[in-house]
PDB file of C-alpha atoms in Angstrom:
ATOM      1  CA  UNK R   1     -20.114  17.581 -43.550  1.00  0.00           C
ATOM      2  CA  UNK R   2     -19.625  14.339 -41.645  1.00  0.00           C
ATOM      3  CA  UNK R   3     -19.698  10.887 -43.128  1.00  0.00           C
ATOM      4  CA  UNK R   4     -19.819   7.753 -41.078  1.00  0.00           C
ATOM      5  CA  UNK R   5     -20.049   3.990 -41.145  1.00  0.00           C
ATOM      6  CA  UNK R   6     -22.082   2.094 -38.564  1.00  0.00           C
ATOM      7  CA  UNK R   7     -21.741  -1.649 -38.014  1.00  0.00           C
ATOM      8  CA  UNK R   8     -23.033  -3.823 -35.207  1.00  0.00           C
ATOM      9  CA  UNK R   9     -19.730  -3.301 -33.385  1.00  0.00           C
ATOM     10  CA  UNK R  10     -18.204   0.060 -34.292  1.00  0.00           C
ATOM     11  CA  UNK R  11     -19.221   3.559 -35.344  1.00  0.00           C
ATOM     12  CA  UNK R  12     -16.563   5.047 -37.630  1.00  0.00           C
ATOM     13  CA  UNK R  13     -16.713   8.791 -38.273  1.00  0.00           C
ATOM     14  CA  UNK R  14     -14.925  10.566 -41.112  1.00  0.00           C
ATOM     15  CA  UNK R  15     -14.265  14.267 -40.581  1.00  0.00           C
ATOM     16  CA  UNK R  16     -12.498  16.353 -43.254  1.00  0.00           C
ATOM     17  CA  UNK R  17      -8.886  16.945 -42.256  1.00  0.00           C
ATOM     18  CA  UNK R  18      -9.000  14.268 -39.536  1.00  0.00           C
ATOM     19  CA  UNK R  19      -8.012  10.624 -39.424  1.00  0.00           C
ATOM     20  CA  UNK R  20     -11.035   8.320 -39.022  1.00  0.00           C
ATOM     21  CA  UNK R  21     -12.385   8.062 -35.486  1.00  0.00           C
ATOM     22  CA  UNK R  22     -14.077   5.010 -33.997  1.00  0.00           C
ATOM     23  CA  UNK R  23     -16.215   4.312 -30.971  1.00  0.00           C
ATOM     24  CA  UNK R  24     -17.594   0.981 -29.851  1.00  0.00           C
ATOM     25  CA  UNK R  25     -21.321   0.493 -30.406  1.00  0.00           C
ATOM     26  CA  UNK R  26     -23.042   0.583 -27.024  1.00  0.00           C
ATOM     27  CA  UNK R  27     -26.543   2.004 -26.895  1.00  0.00           C
ATOM     28  CA  UNK R  28     -26.255   2.275 -23.097  1.00  0.00           C
ATOM     29  CA  UNK R  29     -23.262   4.605 -23.439  1.00  0.00           C
ATOM     30  CA  UNK R  30     -24.121   8.324 -23.385  1.00  0.00           C
ATOM     31  CA  UNK R  31     -20.966   9.069 -25.383  1.00  0.00           C
ATOM     32  CA  UNK R  32     -21.924   6.662 -28.159  1.00  0.00           C
ATOM     33  CA  UNK R  33     -25.495   7.946 -28.275  1.00  0.00           C
ATOM     34  CA  UNK R  34     -24.318  11.572 -28.481  1.00  0.00           C
ATOM     35  CA  UNK R  35     -21.771  10.797 -31.210  1.00  0.00           C
ATOM     36  CA  UNK R  36     -24.422   9.023 -33.277  1.00  0.00           C
ATOM     37  CA  UNK R  37     -26.826  11.902 -32.742  1.00  0.00           C
ATOM     38  CA  UNK R  38     -24.278  14.449 -33.959  1.00  0.00           C
ATOM     39  CA  UNK R  39     -23.188  12.576 -37.100  1.00  0.00           C
ATOM     40  CA  UNK R  40     -26.764  11.846 -38.130  1.00  0.00           C
ATOM     41  CA  UNK R  41     -27.717  15.503 -37.628  1.00  0.00           C
ATOM     42  CA  UNK R  42     -24.927  16.634 -39.987  1.00  0.00           C
ATOM     43  CA  UNK R  43     -24.653  19.812 -37.898  1.00  0.00           C
ATOM     44  CA  UNK R  44     -21.111  21.048 -38.575  1.00  0.00           C
ATOM     45  CA  UNK R  45     -21.322  23.497 -35.676  1.00  0.00           C
ATOM     46  CA  UNK R  46     -21.045  20.450 -33.388  1.00  0.00           C
ATOM     47  CA  UNK R  47     -17.689  19.362 -34.822  1.00  0.00           C
ATOM     48  CA  UNK R  48     -15.709  20.430 -31.734  1.00  0.00           C
ATOM     49  CA  UNK R  49     -18.066  18.550 -29.431  1.00  0.00           C
ATOM     50  CA  UNK R  50     -17.777  15.481 -31.633  1.00  0.00           C
ATOM     51  CA  UNK R  51     -13.979  15.601 -31.530  1.00  0.00           C
ATOM     52  CA  UNK R  52     -14.037  15.783 -27.737  1.00  0.00           C
ATOM     53  CA  UNK R  53     -15.941  12.495 -27.639  1.00  0.00           C
ATOM     54  CA  UNK R  54     -13.097  10.726 -29.383  1.00  0.00           C
ATOM     55  CA  UNK R  55     -10.535  10.959 -26.614  1.00  0.00           C
ATOM     56  CA  UNK R  56      -7.019  11.449 -28.004  1.00  0.00           C
ATOM     57  CA  UNK R  57      -4.494   8.649 -27.856  1.00  0.00           C
ATOM     58  CA  UNK R  58      -3.846   7.876 -24.202  1.00  0.00           C
ATOM     59  CA  UNK R  59      -0.601   6.254 -23.163  1.00  0.00           C
ATOM     60  CA  UNK R  60      -0.241   4.801 -19.670  1.00  0.00           C
ATOM     61  CA  UNK R  61       3.223   3.920 -18.432  1.00  0.00           C
ATOM     62  CA  UNK R  62       3.523   0.757 -16.340  1.00  0.00           C
ATOM     63  CA  UNK R  63       6.528  -0.955 -14.767  1.00  0.00           C
ATOM     64  CA  UNK R  64       6.170  -3.843 -17.216  1.00  0.00           C
ATOM     65  CA  UNK R  65       5.479  -2.044 -20.462  1.00  0.00           C
ATOM     66  CA  UNK R  66       3.078   0.401 -22.079  1.00  0.00           C
ATOM     67  CA  UNK R  67      -0.670   0.226 -22.447  1.00  0.00           C
ATOM     68  CA  UNK R  68      -2.068   2.213 -25.358  1.00  0.00           C
ATOM     69  CA  UNK R  69      -5.779   2.856 -25.701  1.00  0.00           C
ATOM     70  CA  UNK R  70      -6.691   4.020 -29.181  1.00  0.00           C
ATOM     71  CA  UNK R  71      -9.828   4.014 -31.304  1.00  0.00           C
ATOM     72  CA  UNK R  72     -11.730   1.604 -29.111  1.00  0.00           C
ATOM     73  CA  UNK R  73      -8.876  -0.884 -28.762  1.00  0.00           C
ATOM     74  CA  UNK R  74      -6.271  -1.667 -26.091  1.00  0.00           C
ATOM     75  CA  UNK R  75      -2.666  -2.530 -26.930  1.00  0.00           C
ATOM     76  CA  UNK R  76       0.088  -3.822 -24.669  1.00  0.00           C
ATOM     77  CA  UNK R  77       3.641  -3.772 -26.011  1.00  0.00           C
ATOM     78  CA  UNK R  78       2.187  -3.349 -29.478  1.00  0.00           C
ATOM     79  CA  UNK R  79      -0.112  -6.358 -29.192  1.00  0.00           C
ATOM     80  CA  UNK R  80      -3.879  -5.908 -29.367  1.00  0.00           C
ATOM     81  CA  UNK R  81      -5.648  -7.413 -26.355  1.00  0.00           C
ATOM     82  CA  UNK R  82      -8.935  -9.331 -26.550  1.00  0.00           C
ATOM     83  CA  UNK R  83     -10.745 -10.427 -23.391  1.00  0.00           C
ATOM     84  CA  UNK R  84     -13.754  -9.628 -21.245  1.00  0.00           C
ATOM     85  CA  UNK R  85     -11.690  -7.392 -18.943  1.00  0.00           C
ATOM     86  CA  UNK R  86     -10.579  -5.274 -21.893  1.00  0.00           C
ATOM     87  CA  UNK R  87     -14.185  -4.968 -23.093  1.00  0.00           C
ATOM     88  CA  UNK R  88     -15.226  -3.802 -19.640  1.00  0.00           C
ATOM     89  CA  UNK R  89     -12.313  -1.337 -19.489  1.00  0.00           C
ATOM     90  CA  UNK R  90     -13.383   0.244 -22.780  1.00  0.00           C
ATOM     91  CA  UNK R  91     -16.974   0.487 -21.561  1.00  0.00           C
ATOM     92  CA  UNK R  92     -15.853   2.343 -18.429  1.00  0.00           C
ATOM     93  CA  UNK R  93     -13.641   4.632 -20.493  1.00  0.00           C
ATOM     94  CA  UNK R  94     -16.445   5.500 -22.903  1.00  0.00           C
ATOM     95  CA  UNK R  95     -18.762   6.300 -19.992  1.00  0.00           C
ATOM     96  CA  UNK R  96     -16.133   8.569 -18.470  1.00  0.00           C
ATOM     97  CA  UNK R  97     -15.774   6.354 -15.388  1.00  0.00           C
ATOM     98  CA  UNK R  98     -12.486   5.452 -13.622  1.00  0.00           C
ATOM     99  CA  UNK R  99     -10.824   2.340 -15.006  1.00  0.00           C
ATOM    100  CA  UNK R 100      -7.365   2.404 -13.404  1.00  0.00           C
ATOM    101  CA  UNK R 101      -8.186  -0.583 -11.160  1.00  0.00           C
ATOM    102  CA  UNK R 102      -9.161  -2.700 -14.145  1.00  0.00           C
ATOM    103  CA  UNK R 103      -6.067  -1.599 -16.034  1.00  0.00           C
ATOM    104  CA  UNK R 104      -3.899  -2.647 -13.093  1.00  0.00           C
ATOM    105  CA  UNK R 105      -5.725  -5.984 -12.993  1.00  0.00           C
ATOM    106  CA  UNK R 106      -5.054  -6.594 -16.701  1.00  0.00           C
ATOM    107  CA  UNK R 107      -1.393  -5.716 -16.210  1.00  0.00           C
ATOM    108  CA  UNK R 108      -1.133  -8.327 -13.455  1.00  0.00           C
ATOM    109  CA  UNK R 109      -2.954 -10.925 -15.564  1.00  0.00           C
ATOM    110  CA  UNK R 110      -0.385 -10.388 -18.307  1.00  0.00           C
ATOM    111  CA  UNK R 111       2.329 -11.339 -15.817  1.00  0.00           C
ATOM    112  CA  UNK R 112       0.805 -14.818 -15.417  1.00  0.00           C
ATOM    113  CA  UNK R 113       3.123 -17.239 -17.256  1.00  0.00           C
ATOM    114  CA  UNK R 114       0.353 -19.675 -18.239  1.00  0.00           C
ATOM    115  CA  UNK R 115      -2.024 -19.100 -21.156  1.00  0.00           C
ATOM    116  CA  UNK R 116      -4.321 -21.787 -19.772  1.00  0.00           C
ATOM    117  CA  UNK R 117      -4.348 -20.259 -16.285  1.00  0.00           C
ATOM    118  CA  UNK R 118      -5.349 -16.862 -17.665  1.00  0.00           C
ATOM    119  CA  UNK R 119      -8.286 -18.264 -19.627  1.00  0.00           C
ATOM    120  CA  UNK R 120      -9.482 -20.298 -16.641  1.00  0.00           C
ATOM    121  CA  UNK R 121      -9.174 -17.244 -14.387  1.00  0.00           C
ATOM    122  CA  UNK R 122     -11.674 -15.338 -16.533  1.00  0.00           C
ATOM    123  CA  UNK R 123     -14.147 -18.222 -16.111  1.00  0.00           C
ATOM    124  CA  UNK R 124     -13.819 -17.932 -12.335  1.00  0.00           C
ATOM    125  CA  UNK R 125     -14.201 -14.147 -12.393  1.00  0.00           C
ATOM    126  CA  UNK R 126     -17.611 -14.572 -14.025  1.00  0.00           C
ATOM    127  CA  UNK R 127     -18.884 -15.422 -10.516  1.00  0.00           C
ATOM    128  CA  UNK R 128     -20.837 -12.691  -8.748  1.00  0.00           C
ATOM    129  CA  UNK R 129     -19.573 -10.993  -5.621  1.00  0.00           C
ATOM    130  CA  UNK R 130     -15.906 -10.934  -6.581  1.00  0.00           C
ATOM    131  CA  UNK R 131     -13.945  -7.701  -6.552  1.00  0.00           C
ATOM    132  CA  UNK R 132     -10.559  -6.238  -7.370  1.00  0.00           C
ATOM    133  CA  UNK R 133      -8.463  -3.755  -5.422  1.00  0.00           C
ATOM    134  CA  UNK R 134      -7.278  -0.409  -6.834  1.00  0.00           C
ATOM    135  CA  UNK R 135      -3.884  -1.983  -7.550  1.00  0.00           C
ATOM    136  CA  UNK R 136      -5.431  -4.888  -9.468  1.00  0.00           C
ATOM    137  CA  UNK R 137      -5.414  -7.696  -6.903  1.00  0.00           C
ATOM    138  CA  UNK R 138      -8.422 -10.060  -6.785  1.00  0.00           C
ATOM    139  CA  UNK R 139     -10.636 -10.526  -3.712  1.00  0.00           C
ATOM    140  CA  UNK R 140     -12.125 -13.956  -2.967  1.00  0.00           C
ATOM    141  CA  UNK R 141     -13.468 -16.001  -0.047  1.00  0.00           C
ATOM    142  CA  UNK R 142     -11.963 -18.844   1.960  1.00  0.00           C
ATOM    143  CA  UNK R 143     -13.525 -21.208   4.508  1.00  0.00           C
ATOM    144  CA  UNK R 144     -11.389 -22.095   7.539  1.00  0.00           C
ATOM    145  CA  UNK R 145     -11.658 -23.962  10.843  1.00  0.00           C
ATOM    146  CA  UNK R 146     -12.792 -22.559  14.184  1.00  0.00           C
ATOM    147  CA  UNK R 147      -9.134 -22.215  15.244  1.00  0.00           C
ATOM    148  CA  UNK R 148      -8.398 -20.160  12.082  1.00  0.00           C
ATOM    149  CA  UNK R 149      -6.365 -22.899  10.392  1.00  0.00           C
ATOM    150  CA  UNK R 150      -7.032 -24.296   6.934  1.00  0.00           C
ATOM    151  CA  UNK R 151      -9.609 -27.067   6.617  1.00  0.00           C
ATOM    152  CA  UNK R 152      -7.468 -29.573   4.716  1.00  0.00           C
ATOM    153  CA  UNK R 153      -4.295 -29.759   6.808  1.00  0.00           C
ATOM    154  CA  UNK R 154      -5.026 -27.585   9.873  1.00  0.00           C
ATOM    155  CA  UNK R 155      -1.480 -26.219   9.615  1.00  0.00           C
ATOM    156  CA  UNK R 156      -1.853 -22.805   7.941  1.00  0.00           C
ATOM    157  CA  UNK R 157      -2.769 -19.885  10.215  1.00  0.00           C
ATOM    158  CA  UNK R 158      -5.429 -17.763   8.496  1.00  0.00           C
ATOM    159  CA  UNK R 159      -5.709 -14.829  10.865  1.00  0.00           C
ATOM    160  CA  UNK R 160      -5.910 -11.429   9.105  1.00  0.00           C
ATOM    161  CA  UNK R 161      -2.571 -10.298   7.726  1.00  0.00           C
ATOM    162  CA  UNK R 162      -1.151 -13.785   7.208  1.00  0.00           C
ATOM    163  CA  UNK R 163       0.475 -14.470   3.821  1.00  0.00           C
ATOM    164  CA  UNK R 164       0.958 -18.003   2.527  1.00  0.00           C
ATOM    165  CA  UNK R 165       3.012 -19.003  -0.492  1.00  0.00           C
ATOM    166  CA  UNK R 166       4.192 -22.182  -2.193  1.00  0.00           C
ATOM    167  CA  UNK R 167       6.222 -22.797  -5.366  1.00  0.00           C
ATOM    168  CA  UNK R 168       3.987 -22.394  -8.396  1.00  0.00           C
ATOM    169  CA  UNK R 169       5.177 -25.679  -9.894  1.00  0.00           C
ATOM    170  CA  UNK R 170       3.830 -27.495  -6.825  1.00  0.00           C
ATOM    171  CA  UNK R 171       0.270 -26.293  -7.509  1.00  0.00           C
ATOM    172  CA  UNK R 172      -1.781 -28.719  -9.621  1.00  0.00           C
ATOM    173  CA  UNK R 173      -2.517 -27.001 -12.945  1.00  0.00           C
ATOM    174  CA  UNK R 174      -4.871 -29.739 -14.188  1.00  0.00           C
ATOM    175  CA  UNK R 175      -8.404 -28.408 -13.851  1.00  0.00           C
ATOM    176  CA  UNK R 176      -9.789 -31.952 -14.125  1.00  0.00           C
ATOM    177  CA  UNK R 177      -8.290 -32.717 -10.703  1.00  0.00           C
ATOM    178  CA  UNK R 178     -10.909 -31.272  -8.407  1.00  0.00           C
ATOM    179  CA  UNK R 179      -9.256 -31.612  -4.995  1.00  0.00           C
ATOM    180  CA  UNK R 180      -5.506 -31.363  -5.357  1.00  0.00           C
ATOM    181  CA  UNK R 181      -2.360 -29.452  -4.392  1.00  0.00           C
ATOM    182  CA  UNK R 182      -2.565 -25.678  -4.080  1.00  0.00           C
ATOM    183  CA  UNK R 183      -4.252 -22.957  -2.032  1.00  0.00           C
ATOM    184  CA  UNK R 184      -7.988 -22.955  -2.750  1.00  0.00           C
ATOM    185  CA  UNK R 185     -10.080 -19.774  -2.957  1.00  0.00           C
ATOM    186  CA  UNK R 186     -13.763 -19.652  -3.861  1.00  0.00           C
ATOM    187  CA  UNK R 187     -16.748 -17.437  -4.330  1.00  0.00           C
ATOM    188  CA  UNK R 188     -18.946 -16.877  -1.275  1.00  0.00           C
ATOM    189  CA  UNK R 189     -21.435 -19.646  -2.093  1.00  0.00           C
ATOM    190  CA  UNK R 190     -18.664 -22.215  -2.361  1.00  0.00           C
ATOM    191  CA  UNK R 191     -16.933 -21.016   0.824  1.00  0.00           C
ATOM    192  CA  UNK R 192     -20.164 -21.120   2.849  1.00  0.00           C
ATOM    193  CA  UNK R 193     -20.940 -24.625   1.624  1.00  0.00           C
ATOM    194  CA  UNK R 194     -17.421 -25.806   2.495  1.00  0.00           C
ATOM    195  CA  UNK R 195     -17.208 -24.106   5.921  1.00  0.00           C
ATOM    196  CA  UNK R 196     -17.592 -26.245   9.080  1.00  0.00           C
ATOM    197  CA  UNK R 197     -20.487 -25.276  11.356  1.00  0.00           C
ATOM    198  CA  UNK R 198     -18.071 -23.655  13.824  1.00  0.00           C
ATOM    199  CA  UNK R 199     -15.711 -22.262  11.201  1.00  0.00           C
ATOM    200  CA  UNK R 200     -15.118 -18.836   9.660  1.00  0.00           C
ATOM    201  CA  UNK R 201     -15.173 -17.203   6.249  1.00  0.00           C
ATOM    202  CA  UNK R 202     -12.303 -14.844   5.493  1.00  0.00           C
ATOM    203  CA  UNK R 203     -11.734 -12.450   2.635  1.00  0.00           C
ATOM    204  CA  UNK R 204      -8.442 -13.080   0.886  1.00  0.00           C
ATOM    205  CA  UNK R 205      -6.587 -11.317  -1.898  1.00  0.00           C
ATOM    206  CA  UNK R 206      -4.334 -12.808  -4.537  1.00  0.00           C
ATOM    207  CA  UNK R 207      -2.359 -11.615  -7.521  1.00  0.00           C
ATOM    208  CA  UNK R 208      -3.849 -12.717 -10.874  1.00  0.00           C
ATOM    209  CA  UNK R 209      -0.295 -13.634 -11.830  1.00  0.00           C
ATOM    210  CA  UNK R 210      -0.406 -16.332  -9.111  1.00  0.00           C
ATOM    211  CA  UNK R 211      -3.617 -17.993 -10.357  1.00  0.00           C
ATOM    212  CA  UNK R 212      -2.879 -21.550 -11.527  1.00  0.00           C
ATOM    213  CA  UNK R 213      -6.061 -23.530 -12.241  1.00  0.00           C
ATOM    214  CA  UNK R 214      -9.851 -23.472 -11.951  1.00  0.00           C
ATOM    215  CA  UNK R 215     -11.226 -26.967 -11.252  1.00  0.00           C
ATOM    216  CA  UNK R 216     -14.221 -27.925 -13.373  1.00  0.00           C
ATOM    217  CA  UNK R 217     -16.311 -29.136 -10.437  1.00  0.00           C
ATOM    218  CA  UNK R 218     -18.694 -26.794  -8.608  1.00  0.00           C
ATOM    219  CA  UNK R 219     -19.339 -24.736 -11.761  1.00  0.00           C
ATOM    220  CA  UNK R 220     -15.981 -22.924 -11.629  1.00  0.00           C
ATOM    221  CA  UNK R 221     -16.666 -21.602  -8.123  1.00  0.00           C
ATOM    222  CA  UNK R 222     -13.118 -22.152  -6.819  1.00  0.00           C
ATOM    223  CA  UNK R 223      -9.547 -21.846  -8.041  1.00  0.00           C
ATOM    224  CA  UNK R 224      -6.042 -22.799  -6.982  1.00  0.00           C
ATOM    225  CA  UNK R 225      -3.327 -20.198  -6.418  1.00  0.00           C
ATOM    226  CA  UNK R 226       0.288 -20.256  -5.291  1.00  0.00           C
ATOM    227  CA  UNK R 227       0.055 -17.265  -2.927  1.00  0.00           C
ATOM    228  CA  UNK R 228      -2.605 -15.332  -1.024  1.00  0.00           C
ATOM    229  CA  UNK R 229      -3.081 -12.880   1.846  1.00  0.00           C
ATOM    230  CA  UNK R 230      -5.821 -13.004   4.481  1.00  0.00           C
ATOM    231  CA  UNK R 231      -7.647  -9.674   4.772  1.00  0.00           C
ATOM    232  CA  UNK R 232     -10.409 -10.023   7.353  1.00  0.00           C
ATOM    233  CA  UNK R 233     -13.247 -12.195   8.598  1.00  0.00           C
ATOM    234  CA  UNK R 234     -16.397 -11.958   6.483  1.00  0.00           C
ATOM    235  CA  UNK R 235     -19.663 -12.507   8.349  1.00  0.00           C
ATOM    236  CA  UNK R 236     -22.268 -11.445   5.792  1.00  0.00           C
ATOM    237  CA  UNK R 237     -24.253 -14.062   3.881  1.00  0.00           C
ATOM    238  CA  UNK R 238     -24.340 -11.732   0.882  1.00  0.00           C
ATOM    239  CA  UNK R 239     -21.317 -11.293  -1.405  1.00  0.00           C
ATOM    240  CA  UNK R 240     -19.467  -8.010  -1.840  1.00  0.00           C
ATOM    241  CA  UNK R 241     -21.620  -5.516  -3.720  1.00  0.00           C
ATOM    242  CA  UNK R 242     -18.942  -3.185  -5.070  1.00  0.00           C
ATOM    243  CA  UNK R 243     -16.637  -4.422  -7.853  1.00  0.00           C
ATOM    244  CA  UNK R 244     -13.798  -2.365  -6.333  1.00  0.00           C
ATOM    245  CA  UNK R 245     -12.529  -3.278  -2.852  1.00  0.00           C
ATOM    246  CA  UNK R 246     -11.100  -0.091  -1.362  1.00  0.00           C
ATOM    247  CA  UNK R 247     -10.838  -0.806   2.367  1.00  0.00           C
ATOM    248  CA  UNK R 248      -7.408  -0.439   3.908  1.00  0.00           C
ATOM    249  CA  UNK R 249      -5.665  -3.804   3.922  1.00  0.00           C
ATOM    250  CA  UNK R 250      -3.548  -5.126   6.827  1.00  0.00           C
ATOM    251  CA  UNK R 251      -0.159  -4.200   5.424  1.00  0.00           C
ATOM    252  CA  UNK R 252       1.045  -4.987   1.940  1.00  0.00           C
ATOM    253  CA  UNK R 253       2.964  -7.725   0.190  1.00  0.00           C
ATOM    254  CA  UNK R 254       5.920  -5.372  -0.240  1.00  0.00           C
ATOM    255  CA  UNK R 255       5.934  -4.485   3.466  1.00  0.00           C
ATOM    256  CA  UNK R 256       6.380  -8.158   4.313  1.00  0.00           C
ATOM    257  CA  UNK R 257       9.520  -8.271   2.234  1.00  0.00           C
ATOM    258  CA  UNK R 258      10.738  -4.969   3.703  1.00  0.00           C
ATOM    259  CA  UNK R 259      10.154  -6.308   7.227  1.00  0.00           C
ATOM    260  CA  UNK R 260      12.061  -9.466   6.336  1.00  0.00           C
ATOM    261  CA  UNK R 261      14.935  -7.303   5.082  1.00  0.00           C
ATOM    262  CA  UNK R 262      14.836  -5.232   8.264  1.00  0.00           C
ATOM    263  CA  UNK R 263      14.860  -8.369  10.404  1.00  0.00           C
ATOM    264  CA  UNK R 264      17.769  -9.696   8.381  1.00  0.00           C
ATOM    265  CA  UNK R 265      19.676  -6.436   8.726  1.00  0.00           C
ATOM    266  CA  UNK R 266      18.971  -6.330  12.467  1.00  0.00           C
ATOM    267  CA  UNK R 267      20.185  -9.915  12.824  1.00  0.00           C
ATOM    268  CA  UNK R 268      23.248  -9.046  10.783  1.00  0.00           C
ATOM    269  CA  UNK R 269      23.964  -6.002  12.944  1.00  0.00           C
ATOM    270  CA  UNK R 270      23.462  -8.092  16.097  1.00  0.00           C
ATOM    271  CA  UNK R 271      25.915 -10.655  14.724  1.00  0.00           C
ATOM    272  CA  UNK R 272      28.407  -7.872  14.034  1.00  0.00           C
ATOM    273  CA  UNK R 273      27.983  -6.581  17.598  1.00  0.00           C
ATOM    274  CA  UNK R 274      28.509 -10.098  18.930  1.00  0.00           C
ATOM    275  CA  UNK R 275      31.595 -10.474  16.742  1.00  0.00           C
ATOM    276  CA  UNK R 276      32.942  -7.172  18.090  1.00  0.00           C
ATOM    277  CA  UNK R 277      32.273  -8.354  21.649  1.00  0.00           C
ATOM    278  CA  UNK R 278      34.056 -11.618  20.851  1.00  0.00           C
ATOM    279  CA  UNK R 279      36.985  -9.629  19.431  1.00  0.00           C
ATOM    280  CA  UNK R 280      37.098  -7.506  22.597  1.00  0.00           C
ATOM    281  CA  UNK R 281      36.956 -10.664  24.679  1.00  0.00           C
ATOM    282  CA  UNK R 282      39.782 -12.198  22.642  1.00  0.00           C
ATOM    283  CA  UNK R 283      41.808  -8.994  23.033  1.00  0.00           C
ATOM    284  CA  UNK R 284      41.271  -9.159  26.797  1.00  0.00           C
ATOM    285  CA  UNK R 285      42.391 -12.806  26.763  1.00  0.00           C
ATOM    286  CA  UNK R 286      45.498 -11.864  24.803  1.00  0.00           C
ATOM    287  CA  UNK R 287      46.290  -9.095  27.305  1.00  0.00           C
ATOM    288  CA  UNK R 288      45.775 -11.538  30.188  1.00  0.00           C
ATOM    289  CA  UNK R 289      48.033 -14.063  28.441  1.00  0.00           C
ATOM    290  CA  UNK R 290      50.692 -11.397  27.948  1.00  0.00           C
ATOM    291  CA  UNK R 291      50.491 -10.456  31.625  1.00  0.00           C
ATOM    292  CA  UNK R 292      50.726 -14.130  32.605  1.00  0.00           C
ATOM    293  CA  UNK R 293      53.759 -14.589  30.345  1.00  0.00           C
ATOM    294  CA  UNK R 294      55.430 -11.562  31.885  1.00  0.00           C
ATOM    295  CA  UNK R 295      54.658 -12.946  35.352  1.00  0.00           C
ATOM    296  CA  UNK R 296      56.120 -16.343  34.415  1.00  0.00           C
ATOM    297  CA  UNK R 297      59.272 -14.678  33.113  1.00  0.00           C
ATOM    298  CA  UNK R 298      59.624 -12.758  36.384  1.00  0.00           C
ATOM    299  CA  UNK R 299      59.138 -15.999  38.349  1.00  0.00           C
ATOM    300  CA  UNK R 300      61.732 -17.729  36.199  1.00  0.00           C
ATOM    301  CA  UNK R 301      64.155 -14.868  36.799  1.00  0.00           C
ATOM    302  CA  UNK R 302      63.527 -15.115  40.522  1.00  0.00           C
ATOM    303  CA  UNK R 303      64.114 -18.893  40.475  1.00  0.00           C
ATOM    304  CA  UNK R 304      67.330 -18.417  38.614  1.00  0.00           C
TER     305      UNK R 304
END
């Protein structure tokens, strides 16, 4: 026989020979509804089905530590996480839907060094029409000039594929300063309102770890970051409909660094080749000098 405890937040089920199982209360979730139906029916023949609802402990390895999802809670490095993204992740998990993108997003958020920046970022993400990529990057909108440069300084090229970065400590982290230092990204409504009549709107992606501040003006419709990548021009007047942005991006952040390394190595190899040519040239000079010295000695002998 099953026994259970139901609160406004959690359904806890006690099965003989098992540790207590919990599932978050969500009347929209088919898993929750089925679990509640089984425990209230007291039909012991459904025990196996009930156990399958409570997914066993799932451990996900990440480069920066371990996520553990257990009994309706998410832990990272042993610390229980509480935020709207975690709540959404658990909802997706309970509905049997993919949640890897959201897990990657949370991992990146945890790499942000500022507690204040993280909390402000969640305020900005409450805007509609924003999305994340499968690897957890955030997609936003940016207004630019007709010549594809930024509106403020007209010095940053914002053609697709361009990556711009500045030291994080040079980005204003005071959200009370509305227009200040940093790269600004907004939701679509803000970008359209800010765009010149002959300008463009581009989709950009940024790492949640690079989010710095969300100014209080414009109802949290924009934020400042220290680095972003331009994806493509966006011509629709409606925001993105899917919460997951899965189109192929123009390259990757890592490829930029790899290309820089390749360029450096090529330059280094070219320098080595030039050095070898210089050495050959010096050797030729030395041989010429030796020949000249021998010629001078012969002349001296002849004069003597």
